[in-house]
Amino acid sequence: MGIEVLKTCIGCTKCVTVCPFGAISMVDKKAVIDLTKCTLCGACVSVCPVKSIVISREAEKKDLSGYKDVWVFVEFSDNSDPKQQGEIKKVSFELLSEGRKLADKLNNKLCAVLLTDKNRDYEKILSDYGVDKVYLVENDEFLPYDTDVYSTAVMALINKYKPAVFLYPATYKGRDLAPRIAANLYVGLTADCTALDINKDGLLVQSRPAFGGNIMADILSPNSRPQMATVRPNVMKIEKRKSGNVEIVKEDIKIGKNIRRVSVVRRNKEEHTGHVKIENAEIIVSGGRGLKTKERFDVLHELAEILSASVGASRAAVDSGFIDKKHQVGQSGTTVRPRLYLAFGISGAIQHLVGMKNSDIIIAINKDPNAPIFGVSKYAVVGDGYDILKKLIEKLSERKEKVGN
Ligand code: FAD
Ligand code: SF4
Ligand code: SF4
């Protein structure tokens, strides 16, 4: 990769003001880039009004020997909620737990990347998850999230410290940031991995469903670094492990306000039914096409109320108009990992199973004794889904009344 300023430069100096690394100066009214300072972050490219700065990205045989360590992008909860401000999201711990295993296999360090307005003793929290090193960048510009701001900082860290593996959560932010970085660096990115491993050549094996979920593909990035993958929340298991001393590498990256090309005008908080969003639910009562009608499906909400559960659905139920898509569990919906998953009239197609098979206890109700969902269920109930749903509500209500009295 390289960078150059074309003769078409009109000398507007916009690039000088956005460069976080002071790499651009004006010489004879033309921008000149100091290649010893430039991290190829790309911030100047996007502000140039006449597209005079070009980063070349032709694939080249790189020396990969200097790339080491496993990095995880740590995501914080939605900053618009003051109660949750600065709280590390659960998915980050899931990725760190998985990252720890990969780092052990590579005999590398596990590093957490923190872009935040201020450090809130995060290293103490992260030391419970086997983190060896924290790359910390503090800047008020990290609130609220912005693609240009975040990618500029992350690119600078990557170009300076050269990680071998970089994992991002497949959340709204991670799904926005990781492709931007992959495109800027001209490296591969595997989205929505369901398993990660290291092969005998020390390469990251990125497994994910392909061809509509009918096969599992193992994807390698042998010629570029970092090897980058996104993983959805609830796919990896949290496993705590105490670190020794967590080393903190504090990077001062100057981020000017003018890097942002997008400003948030208004945030609309979406209402959702059920007790909690399905990705965070401890109990999910889920329904499929086997419940036949929307009226019958709606009875699931009564059971959810009794159990303080959230309502999930198969894609067929969503497509039939029984419930909104945000309740869909599976490959093209949400991945869940509740303590209890109840499935009424769901067949157990592979695209549904990948989204819920990691639940602690699965109870399936289906009229077909050979339904594939029984293959992942702890308890299999063969019978009419709607009848059993009604009976369950009746029994649980009776019990609740007795306990209440
Ligand atoms: P069906 O397959 O119609 O099964 C209904 C089940 O109900 C059957 O097992 C039947 O025996 C049972 N049944 C019927 N009557 C009764 C009764 N009276 N009592 C009890 N049981 C009864 N699917 C998802 O769920 N989530 C996804 O994210 C998803 N993503 C996909 C992505 C792609 C690219 C593709 C190609 C497909 C995807 N699908 C997804 C669709 C998936 O392949 C299945 O079509 C879908 O999961 C089927 O939903 P279902 O089990 O509710 O319906
Ligand atoms: Fe500065 Fe980034 Fe442009 Fe390089 S790519 S000159 S570091 S803004
Ligand atoms: Fe030249 Fe573009 Fe920089 Fe303006 S932003 S000085 S036109 S390279």
Short mmCIF file of C-alpha atoms and ligand atoms in Angstrom, two decimals:
data_model
loop_
_atom_site.label_atom_id
_atom_site.label_comp_id
_atom_site.label_asym_id
_atom_site.label_seq_id
_atom_site.Cartn_x
_atom_site.Cartn_y
_atom_site.Cartn_z
CA MET A 1 0.00 0.00 0.00
CA GLY A 2 1.17 3.53 -0.70
CA ILE A 3 -0.10 7.11 -0.72
CA GLU A 4 0.45 10.02 -3.09
CA VAL A 5 -0.84 13.52 -3.74
CA LEU A 6 -1.80 14.15 -7.37
CA LYS A 7 -0.92 17.32 -9.29
CA THR A 8 -4.62 18.29 -9.20
CA CYS A 9 -4.21 19.45 -5.55
CA ILE A 10 -5.75 22.95 -5.24
CA GLY A 11 -4.00 23.76 -1.96
CA CYS A 12 -7.14 24.05 0.17
CA THR A 13 -5.28 22.64 3.27
CA LYS A 14 -8.29 20.57 4.42
CA CYS A 15 -6.12 17.45 4.54
CA VAL A 16 -3.57 19.19 6.77
CA THR A 17 -6.21 19.93 9.40
CA VAL A 18 -7.61 16.40 9.56
CA CYS A 19 -4.38 14.40 9.61
CA PRO A 20 -4.14 13.05 13.19
CA PHE A 21 -0.42 12.40 12.82
CA GLY A 22 0.82 15.76 11.48
CA ALA A 23 2.01 13.99 8.34
CA ILE A 24 0.89 16.63 5.81
CA SER A 25 2.43 20.02 5.17
CA MET A 26 1.98 22.57 2.42
CA VAL A 27 4.92 23.18 0.10
CA ASP A 28 4.44 25.71 -2.72
CA LYS A 29 0.65 25.57 -2.09
CA LYS A 30 0.56 21.83 -2.65
CA ALA A 31 0.07 19.12 0.00
CA VAL A 32 3.11 16.98 0.71
CA ILE A 33 2.91 13.80 2.79
CA ASP A 34 5.69 12.72 5.11
CA LEU A 35 5.68 8.94 4.62
CA THR A 36 7.59 8.37 7.86
CA LYS A 37 4.64 9.81 9.81
CA CYS A 38 1.72 8.64 7.66
CA THR A 39 -0.15 5.60 9.04
CA LEU A 40 -2.35 5.28 5.92
CA CYS A 41 -5.41 5.92 8.08
CA GLY A 42 -7.26 7.40 5.10
CA ALA A 43 -8.71 10.43 6.92
CA CYS A 44 -7.24 12.89 4.41
CA VAL A 45 -8.59 10.97 1.41
CA SER A 46 -12.19 11.46 2.43
CA VAL A 47 -11.93 15.23 3.00
CA CYS A 48 -10.09 16.18 -0.19
CA PRO A 49 -12.65 18.05 -2.33
CA VAL A 50 -10.88 17.23 -5.61
CA LYS A 51 -9.88 13.63 -4.80
CA SER A 52 -6.19 14.44 -5.10
CA ILE A 53 -4.98 12.02 -2.43
CA VAL A 54 -4.79 8.43 -3.51
CA ILE A 55 -3.99 5.37 -1.43
CA SER A 56 -2.95 2.51 -3.70
CA ARG A 57 -4.16 -0.86 -2.56
CA GLU A 58 -2.78 -3.32 -5.06
CA ALA A 59 -2.27 -6.72 -3.49
CA GLU A 60 1.39 -7.15 -2.76
CA LYS A 61 3.38 -9.94 -1.23
CA LYS A 62 3.85 -8.67 2.29
CA ASP A 63 6.38 -9.68 4.90
CA LEU A 64 4.02 -11.06 7.50
CA SER A 65 6.65 -12.05 10.05
CA GLY A 66 6.26 -8.86 12.13
CA TYR A 67 2.54 -9.45 12.80
CA LYS A 68 1.72 -10.99 16.15
CA ASP A 69 -0.89 -11.09 18.93
CA VAL A 70 -4.65 -11.48 18.99
CA TRP A 71 -6.65 -8.25 19.26
CA VAL A 72 -10.26 -7.79 20.27
CA PHE A 73 -12.23 -4.61 19.64
CA VAL A 74 -14.00 -3.84 22.93
CA GLU A 75 -17.46 -2.37 22.47
CA PHE A 76 -19.30 -0.27 25.01
CA SER A 77 -23.03 -0.07 25.62
CA ASP A 78 -25.12 2.46 23.81
CA ASN A 79 -23.78 5.81 24.90
CA SER A 80 -27.16 7.52 24.72
CA ASP A 81 -28.23 5.78 27.95
CA PRO A 82 -26.52 7.57 30.86
CA LYS A 83 -26.97 4.56 33.17
CA GLN A 84 -24.98 2.37 30.83
CA GLN A 85 -22.41 4.90 29.76
CA GLY A 86 -19.03 3.30 29.41
CA GLU A 87 -20.24 -0.20 30.29
CA ILE A 88 -18.41 -2.95 28.42
CA LYS A 89 -20.82 -5.03 26.34
CA LYS A 90 -21.13 -8.75 27.09
CA VAL A 91 -20.14 -9.66 23.54
CA SER A 92 -16.68 -8.18 24.21
CA PHE A 93 -16.13 -10.71 27.01
CA GLU A 94 -17.28 -13.49 24.70
CA LEU A 95 -14.70 -12.44 22.10
CA LEU A 96 -11.97 -12.03 24.71
CA SER A 97 -12.65 -15.55 26.00
CA GLU A 98 -12.32 -16.94 22.49
CA GLY A 99 -9.36 -14.68 21.74
CA ARG A 100 -7.58 -16.03 24.83
CA LYS A 101 -7.74 -19.57 23.42
CA LEU A 102 -6.41 -18.42 20.04
CA ALA A 103 -3.60 -16.44 21.66
CA ASP A 104 -2.60 -19.50 23.72
CA LYS A 105 -2.46 -21.65 20.58
CA LEU A 106 -0.27 -19.04 18.87
CA ASN A 107 1.76 -18.42 22.01
CA ASN A 108 0.86 -14.74 21.54
CA LYS A 109 -0.60 -12.04 23.72
CA LEU A 110 -4.30 -11.25 24.01
CA CYS A 111 -4.83 -7.51 23.54
CA ALA A 112 -7.95 -5.41 24.00
CA VAL A 113 -8.49 -2.28 21.91
CA LEU A 114 -10.33 0.44 23.83
CA LEU A 115 -11.50 3.62 22.18
CA THR A 116 -13.23 5.64 24.88
CA ASP A 117 -13.83 9.15 26.20
CA LYS A 118 -12.03 8.16 29.41
CA ASN A 119 -10.60 5.08 31.08
CA ARG A 120 -12.81 3.81 33.90
CA ASP A 121 -10.30 1.29 35.31
CA TYR A 122 -11.17 -0.98 32.43
CA GLU A 123 -7.92 -2.91 32.82
CA LYS A 124 -9.22 -4.24 36.18
CA ILE A 125 -12.36 -5.61 34.53
CA LEU A 126 -10.42 -7.00 31.59
CA SER A 127 -7.93 -8.76 33.85
CA ASP A 128 -10.70 -11.29 34.63
CA TYR A 129 -10.69 -12.38 31.00
CA GLY A 130 -7.03 -13.18 30.43
CA VAL A 131 -6.12 -9.89 28.73
CA ASP A 132 -2.35 -9.27 28.60
CA LYS A 133 -2.34 -5.82 27.08
CA VAL A 134 -4.74 -2.92 26.54
CA TYR A 135 -4.34 -0.44 23.69
CA LEU A 136 -6.09 2.60 25.09
CA VAL A 137 -7.04 5.72 23.15
CA GLU A 138 -8.95 8.39 25.07
CA ASN A 139 -10.75 11.11 23.14
CA ASP A 140 -14.12 12.86 23.52
CA GLU A 141 -14.64 12.41 19.79
CA PHE A 142 -15.39 8.69 20.38
CA LEU A 143 -18.87 9.74 21.54
CA PRO A 144 -21.04 9.12 19.69
CA TYR A 145 -19.77 6.34 17.42
CA ASP A 146 -18.61 7.50 14.01
CA THR A 147 -17.13 5.38 11.23
CA ASP A 148 -14.45 7.88 10.21
CA VAL A 149 -13.34 8.65 13.76
CA TYR A 150 -13.13 5.01 14.84
CA SER A 151 -11.53 3.70 11.67
CA THR A 152 -8.89 6.44 11.77
CA ALA A 153 -7.87 5.45 15.30
CA VAL A 154 -7.99 1.71 14.70
CA MET A 155 -6.01 1.98 11.44
CA ALA A 156 -3.33 3.94 13.26
CA LEU A 157 -3.05 1.24 15.94
CA ILE A 158 -2.94 -1.58 13.40
CA ASN A 159 -0.30 0.10 11.26
CA LYS A 160 1.86 0.81 14.28
CA TYR A 161 1.55 -2.42 16.29
CA LYS A 162 0.66 -5.00 13.60
CA PRO A 163 -1.71 -7.58 15.07
CA ALA A 164 -1.91 -11.08 13.54
CA VAL A 165 -5.60 -11.56 14.36
CA PHE A 166 -8.30 -8.95 14.98
CA LEU A 167 -11.79 -9.90 16.19
CA TYR A 168 -14.80 -7.55 16.15
CA PRO A 169 -18.33 -8.10 17.48
CA ALA A 170 -20.93 -8.54 14.73
CA THR A 171 -23.01 -5.73 16.22
CA TYR A 172 -24.13 -2.56 14.44
CA LYS A 173 -20.84 -0.88 15.30
CA GLY A 174 -18.61 -3.87 14.59
CA ARG A 175 -20.37 -4.57 11.32
CA ASP A 176 -19.81 -0.97 10.29
CA LEU A 177 -16.22 -0.64 11.47
CA ALA A 178 -14.62 -3.95 10.46
CA PRO A 179 -15.47 -3.76 6.72
CA ARG A 180 -14.25 -0.17 6.61
CA ILE A 181 -10.90 -1.23 8.04
CA ALA A 182 -10.69 -4.30 5.82
CA ALA A 183 -11.29 -2.14 2.75
CA ASN A 184 -8.77 0.50 3.87
CA LEU A 185 -6.08 -2.09 4.58
CA TYR A 186 -7.00 -4.32 1.64
CA VAL A 187 -7.23 -7.38 3.88
CA GLY A 188 -9.86 -10.11 4.14
CA LEU A 189 -12.74 -10.16 6.62
CA THR A 190 -14.99 -13.08 7.46
CA ALA A 191 -18.37 -12.00 8.80
CA ASP A 192 -20.49 -13.82 11.36
CA CYS A 193 -18.05 -16.60 12.22
CA THR A 194 -19.53 -19.38 14.33
CA ALA A 195 -16.18 -21.00 15.21
CA LEU A 196 -12.53 -19.93 15.23
CA ASP A 197 -9.37 -21.97 15.49
CA ILE A 198 -5.67 -21.95 14.63
CA ASN A 199 -4.42 -24.49 12.08
CA LYS A 200 -1.05 -26.25 12.01
CA ASP A 201 0.46 -23.39 9.95
CA GLY A 202 -0.59 -20.86 12.59
CA LEU A 203 -3.38 -19.41 10.43
CA LEU A 204 -6.77 -18.35 11.77
CA VAL A 205 -9.47 -20.78 10.65
CA GLN A 206 -12.67 -18.78 10.33
CA SER A 207 -15.72 -21.04 10.12
CA ARG A 208 -19.15 -19.83 9.09
CA PRO A 209 -22.24 -21.20 7.37
CA ALA A 210 -22.26 -20.79 3.59
CA PHE A 211 -24.68 -21.50 0.74
CA GLY A 212 -27.77 -20.76 2.79
CA GLY A 213 -26.39 -22.56 5.83
CA ASN A 214 -26.15 -25.91 4.05
CA ILE A 215 -22.37 -26.19 4.41
CA MET A 216 -19.80 -24.87 6.88
CA ALA A 217 -16.96 -23.03 5.15
CA ASP A 218 -13.48 -22.79 6.70
CA ILE A 219 -11.93 -19.54 5.50
CA LEU A 220 -8.22 -18.63 5.67
CA SER A 221 -6.45 -15.35 4.94
CA PRO A 222 -2.90 -16.60 4.26
CA ASN A 223 -1.56 -13.53 2.43
CA SER A 224 -2.71 -10.56 4.46
CA ARG A 225 -2.63 -9.31 8.04
CA PRO A 226 -4.40 -8.85 10.30
CA GLN A 227 -6.69 -11.84 9.79
CA MET A 228 -10.04 -10.27 10.64
CA ALA A 229 -13.35 -11.78 11.65
CA THR A 230 -16.65 -10.67 13.15
CA VAL A 231 -18.57 -12.88 15.58
CA ARG A 232 -22.17 -12.38 16.65
CA PRO A 233 -23.20 -11.90 20.26
CA ASN A 234 -24.06 -15.19 22.05
CA VAL A 235 -21.98 -17.39 19.74
CA MET A 236 -18.88 -17.73 21.94
CA LYS A 237 -18.98 -18.78 25.57
CA ILE A 238 -17.66 -16.49 28.29
CA GLU A 239 -14.83 -18.17 30.19
CA LYS A 240 -13.13 -16.12 32.85
CA ARG A 241 -9.38 -16.38 33.39
CA LYS A 242 -7.26 -14.18 35.61
CA SER A 243 -4.47 -12.27 33.87
CA GLY A 244 -1.18 -11.35 35.45
CA ASN A 245 -0.33 -7.67 35.11
CA VAL A 246 -2.26 -5.98 32.35
CA GLU A 247 0.06 -3.74 30.36
CA ILE A 248 -1.53 -0.47 29.22
CA VAL A 249 -0.32 1.11 26.01
CA LYS A 250 -1.77 4.61 25.88
CA GLU A 251 -1.86 6.14 22.42
CA ASP A 252 -2.48 9.80 21.87
CA ILE A 253 -4.28 10.13 18.56
CA LYS A 254 -5.37 13.62 17.66
CA ILE A 255 -8.82 13.49 16.10
CA GLY A 256 -10.17 16.73 14.74
CA LYS A 257 -13.92 17.40 14.63
CA ASN A 258 -13.72 17.78 10.86
CA ILE A 259 -12.95 14.06 10.38
CA ARG A 260 -16.67 13.38 10.88
CA ARG A 261 -18.66 13.41 7.67
CA VAL A 262 -21.88 12.35 9.36
CA SER A 263 -23.64 14.06 12.22
CA VAL A 264 -26.35 12.45 14.33
CA VAL A 265 -29.41 14.67 14.15
CA ARG A 266 -31.82 12.56 16.21
CA ARG A 267 -31.90 9.13 17.81
CA ASN A 268 -35.13 7.15 17.78
CA LYS A 269 -35.32 4.45 20.39
CA GLU A 270 -37.24 1.49 19.04
CA GLU A 271 -39.96 0.05 21.23
CA HIS A 272 -39.82 -3.70 21.61
CA THR A 273 -42.34 -6.13 23.00
CA GLY A 274 -41.46 -8.76 25.60
CA HIS A 275 -39.38 -8.29 28.71
CA VAL A 276 -35.95 -7.93 27.16
CA LYS A 277 -34.49 -8.11 23.69
CA ILE A 278 -34.12 -11.73 22.64
CA GLU A 279 -30.31 -11.52 22.43
CA ASN A 280 -30.16 -10.80 26.17
CA ALA A 281 -33.09 -13.00 27.30
CA GLU A 282 -32.62 -15.72 29.93
CA ILE A 283 -35.79 -17.50 28.79
CA ILE A 284 -37.23 -17.52 25.26
CA VAL A 285 -40.55 -18.96 24.17
CA SER A 286 -40.38 -19.35 20.44
CA GLY A 287 -42.92 -20.33 17.82
CA GLY A 288 -42.89 -21.58 14.26
CA ARG A 289 -45.22 -22.20 11.36
CA GLY A 290 -46.58 -25.21 13.26
CA LEU A 291 -48.65 -22.78 15.36
CA LYS A 292 -50.61 -22.16 12.13
CA THR A 293 -52.14 -18.67 12.69
CA LYS A 294 -51.19 -15.29 14.16
CA GLU A 295 -53.96 -15.62 16.77
CA ARG A 296 -52.50 -18.90 18.01
CA PHE A 297 -48.96 -17.51 17.86
CA ASP A 298 -50.00 -14.52 19.97
CA VAL A 299 -50.75 -16.89 22.86
CA LEU A 300 -46.96 -17.27 23.23
CA HIS A 301 -46.95 -13.75 24.73
CA GLU A 302 -49.12 -15.01 27.62
CA LEU A 303 -46.59 -17.73 28.39
CA ALA A 304 -43.76 -15.20 28.05
CA GLU A 305 -45.50 -12.96 30.59
CA ILE A 306 -45.79 -15.79 33.13
CA LEU A 307 -42.16 -16.86 32.71
CA SER A 308 -40.75 -13.31 32.35
CA ALA A 309 -39.48 -14.50 29.00
CA SER A 310 -39.03 -12.98 25.55
CA VAL A 311 -40.81 -14.21 22.45
CA GLY A 312 -38.77 -15.67 19.60
CA ALA A 313 -39.79 -16.99 16.20
CA SER A 314 -38.65 -19.01 13.22
CA ARG A 315 -38.28 -17.24 9.91
CA ALA A 316 -41.35 -19.04 8.59
CA ALA A 317 -43.37 -17.53 11.46
CA VAL A 318 -42.00 -14.08 10.66
CA ASP A 319 -42.65 -14.53 6.94
CA SER A 320 -46.22 -15.60 7.76
CA GLY A 321 -46.72 -12.26 9.53
CA PHE A 322 -47.07 -13.76 13.02
CA ILE A 323 -44.48 -11.41 14.54
CA ASP A 324 -41.92 -8.76 13.66
CA LYS A 325 -38.53 -9.73 12.20
CA LYS A 326 -36.62 -8.49 15.26
CA HIS A 327 -37.90 -11.59 17.07
CA GLN A 328 -36.44 -13.98 14.47
CA VAL A 329 -33.90 -16.46 15.78
CA GLY A 330 -31.34 -17.94 13.43
CA GLN A 331 -28.85 -17.35 10.69
CA SER A 332 -30.60 -14.33 9.19
CA GLY A 333 -32.04 -13.28 12.53
CA THR A 334 -30.51 -13.12 16.00
CA THR A 335 -28.23 -15.63 17.72
CA VAL A 336 -29.42 -16.38 21.24
CA ARG A 337 -28.01 -18.24 24.24
CA PRO A 338 -30.74 -18.31 26.94
CA ARG A 339 -30.89 -20.64 29.93
CA LEU A 340 -34.18 -22.04 28.57
CA TYR A 341 -35.46 -22.14 24.98
CA LEU A 342 -38.97 -23.44 24.36
CA ALA A 343 -39.80 -24.17 20.71
CA PHE A 344 -43.43 -24.66 19.67
CA GLY A 345 -44.04 -25.97 16.15
CA ILE A 346 -40.53 -25.25 14.87
CA SER A 347 -39.02 -27.90 12.58
CA GLY A 348 -35.36 -27.23 13.40
CA ALA A 349 -33.96 -26.29 9.99
CA ILE A 350 -30.18 -25.75 10.16
CA GLN A 351 -30.63 -21.99 9.70
CA HIS A 352 -32.76 -21.91 12.86
CA LEU A 353 -30.52 -24.27 14.85
CA VAL A 354 -27.35 -22.17 14.32
CA GLY A 355 -29.10 -19.35 16.13
CA MET A 356 -30.23 -21.24 19.27
CA LYS A 357 -28.41 -24.54 19.66
CA ASN A 358 -26.10 -23.08 22.34
CA SER A 359 -29.05 -22.51 24.70
CA ASP A 360 -28.54 -24.28 28.04
CA ILE A 361 -31.81 -26.24 27.97
CA ILE A 362 -33.96 -26.68 24.87
CA ILE A 363 -37.50 -28.03 25.10
CA ALA A 364 -39.19 -28.67 21.75
CA ILE A 365 -42.83 -29.39 21.07
CA ASN A 366 -43.62 -30.82 17.65
CA LYS A 367 -46.23 -33.19 16.27
CA ASP A 368 -43.59 -34.95 14.14
CA PRO A 369 -41.45 -37.35 16.23
CA ASN A 370 -38.69 -37.10 13.61
CA ALA A 371 -38.50 -33.29 13.60
CA PRO A 372 -34.80 -32.24 13.44
CA ILE A 373 -35.26 -29.86 16.40
CA PHE A 374 -35.41 -32.90 18.68
CA GLY A 375 -31.76 -33.60 17.76
CA VAL A 376 -30.63 -30.58 19.82
CA SER A 377 -33.34 -30.74 22.50
CA LYS A 378 -32.94 -31.92 26.05
CA TYR A 379 -36.67 -32.61 26.30
CA ALA A 380 -38.80 -33.63 23.31
CA VAL A 381 -42.57 -33.38 23.53
CA VAL A 382 -44.51 -34.99 20.67
CA GLY A 383 -47.96 -33.47 20.32
CA ASP A 384 -49.99 -30.50 19.16
CA GLY A 385 -48.03 -27.32 19.84
CA TYR A 386 -51.04 -25.08 20.44
CA ASP A 387 -52.78 -27.53 22.82
CA ILE A 388 -49.62 -27.97 24.85
CA LEU A 389 -49.02 -24.22 24.91
CA LYS A 390 -52.52 -23.63 26.32
CA LYS A 391 -52.14 -26.45 28.89
CA LEU A 392 -48.77 -25.10 30.02
CA ILE A 393 -50.22 -21.62 30.52
CA GLU A 394 -53.12 -23.10 32.49
CA LYS A 395 -50.88 -25.17 34.77
CA LEU A 396 -48.35 -22.40 35.36
CA SER A 397 -51.15 -19.89 36.10
CA GLU A 398 -52.69 -22.30 38.63
CA ARG A 399 -49.32 -22.74 40.29
CA LYS A 400 -48.69 -19.02 40.36
CA GLU A 401 -52.08 -18.44 41.97
CA LYS A 402 -51.39 -21.08 44.63
CA VAL A 403 -47.97 -19.62 45.39
CA GLY A 404 -49.53 -16.14 45.38
CA ASN A 405 -52.20 -17.21 47.88
P1 FAD B 1 -41.68 -25.36 8.97
O1 FAD B 1 -40.44 -25.80 8.33
O2 FAD B 1 -42.90 -25.25 8.13
O3 FAD B 1 -41.96 -26.37 10.18
C1 FAD B 1 -43.10 -26.35 10.94
C2 FAD B 1 -42.95 -27.44 12.01
O4 FAD B 1 -44.09 -27.45 12.80
C3 FAD B 1 -42.78 -28.85 11.44
O5 FAD B 1 -41.70 -29.50 12.07
C4 FAD B 1 -44.09 -29.54 11.79
O6 FAD B 1 -43.92 -30.92 12.09
C5 FAD B 1 -44.50 -28.79 13.01
N1 FAD B 1 -45.94 -28.76 13.22
C6 FAD B 1 -46.94 -28.65 12.29
N2 FAD B 1 -48.13 -28.65 12.88
C7 FAD B 1 -47.91 -28.77 14.20
C8 FAD B 1 -48.72 -28.83 15.32
N3 FAD B 1 -50.04 -28.74 15.20
N4 FAD B 1 -48.15 -28.96 16.52
C9 FAD B 1 -46.81 -29.05 16.68
N5 FAD B 1 -45.96 -29.00 15.63
C10 FAD B 1 -46.51 -28.85 14.42
N6 FAD B 1 -35.12 -19.90 9.56
C11 FAD B 1 -35.10 -19.41 10.81
O7 FAD B 1 -35.88 -19.85 11.67
N7 FAD B 1 -34.24 -18.40 11.16
C12 FAD B 1 -33.36 -17.89 10.28
O8 FAD B 1 -32.61 -16.96 10.65
C13 FAD B 1 -33.34 -18.39 8.95
N8 FAD B 1 -32.46 -17.93 8.03
C14 FAD B 1 -32.43 -18.47 6.78
C15 FAD B 1 -31.45 -18.04 5.88
C16 FAD B 1 -31.39 -18.60 4.63
C17 FAD B 1 -30.32 -18.11 3.68
C18 FAD B 1 -32.32 -19.60 4.26
C19 FAD B 1 -32.23 -20.23 2.91
C20 FAD B 1 -33.28 -20.02 5.15
C21 FAD B 1 -33.37 -19.46 6.41
N9 FAD B 1 -34.34 -19.88 7.34
C22 FAD B 1 -34.27 -19.39 8.60
C23 FAD B 1 -35.47 -20.72 6.94
C24 FAD B 1 -35.33 -22.17 7.36
O9 FAD B 1 -34.66 -22.89 6.34
C25 FAD B 1 -36.71 -22.81 7.57
O10 FAD B 1 -37.47 -22.66 6.41
C26 FAD B 1 -37.50 -22.22 8.75
O11 FAD B 1 -36.71 -22.22 9.90
C27 FAD B 1 -38.74 -23.09 8.98
O12 FAD B 1 -39.52 -22.54 10.00
P2 FAD B 1 -40.53 -23.46 10.81
O13 FAD B 1 -39.78 -24.57 11.41
O14 FAD B 1 -41.34 -22.57 11.67
O15 FAD B 1 -41.52 -23.96 9.66
FE1 SF4 B 2 -2.32 11.68 7.63
FE2 SF4 B 2 -3.85 9.52 7.55
FE3 SF4 B 2 -3.58 11.02 5.37
FE4 SF4 B 2 -1.54 9.54 6.22
S1 SF4 B 2 -3.52 8.80 5.46
S2 SF4 B 2 -1.45 11.65 5.57
S3 SF4 B 2 -1.82 9.66 8.43
S4 SF4 B 2 -4.55 11.62 7.31
FE1 SF4 B 3 -4.70 19.45 -1.88
FE2 SF4 B 3 -6.77 17.83 -1.44
FE3 SF4 B 3 -5.09 18.45 0.55
FE4 SF4 B 3 -6.79 20.29 -0.40
S1 SF4 B 3 -7.34 18.40 0.65
S2 SF4 B 3 -4.59 20.58 0.04
S3 SF4 B 3 -6.80 19.73 -2.57
S4 SF4 B 3 -4.62 17.31 -1.31
#
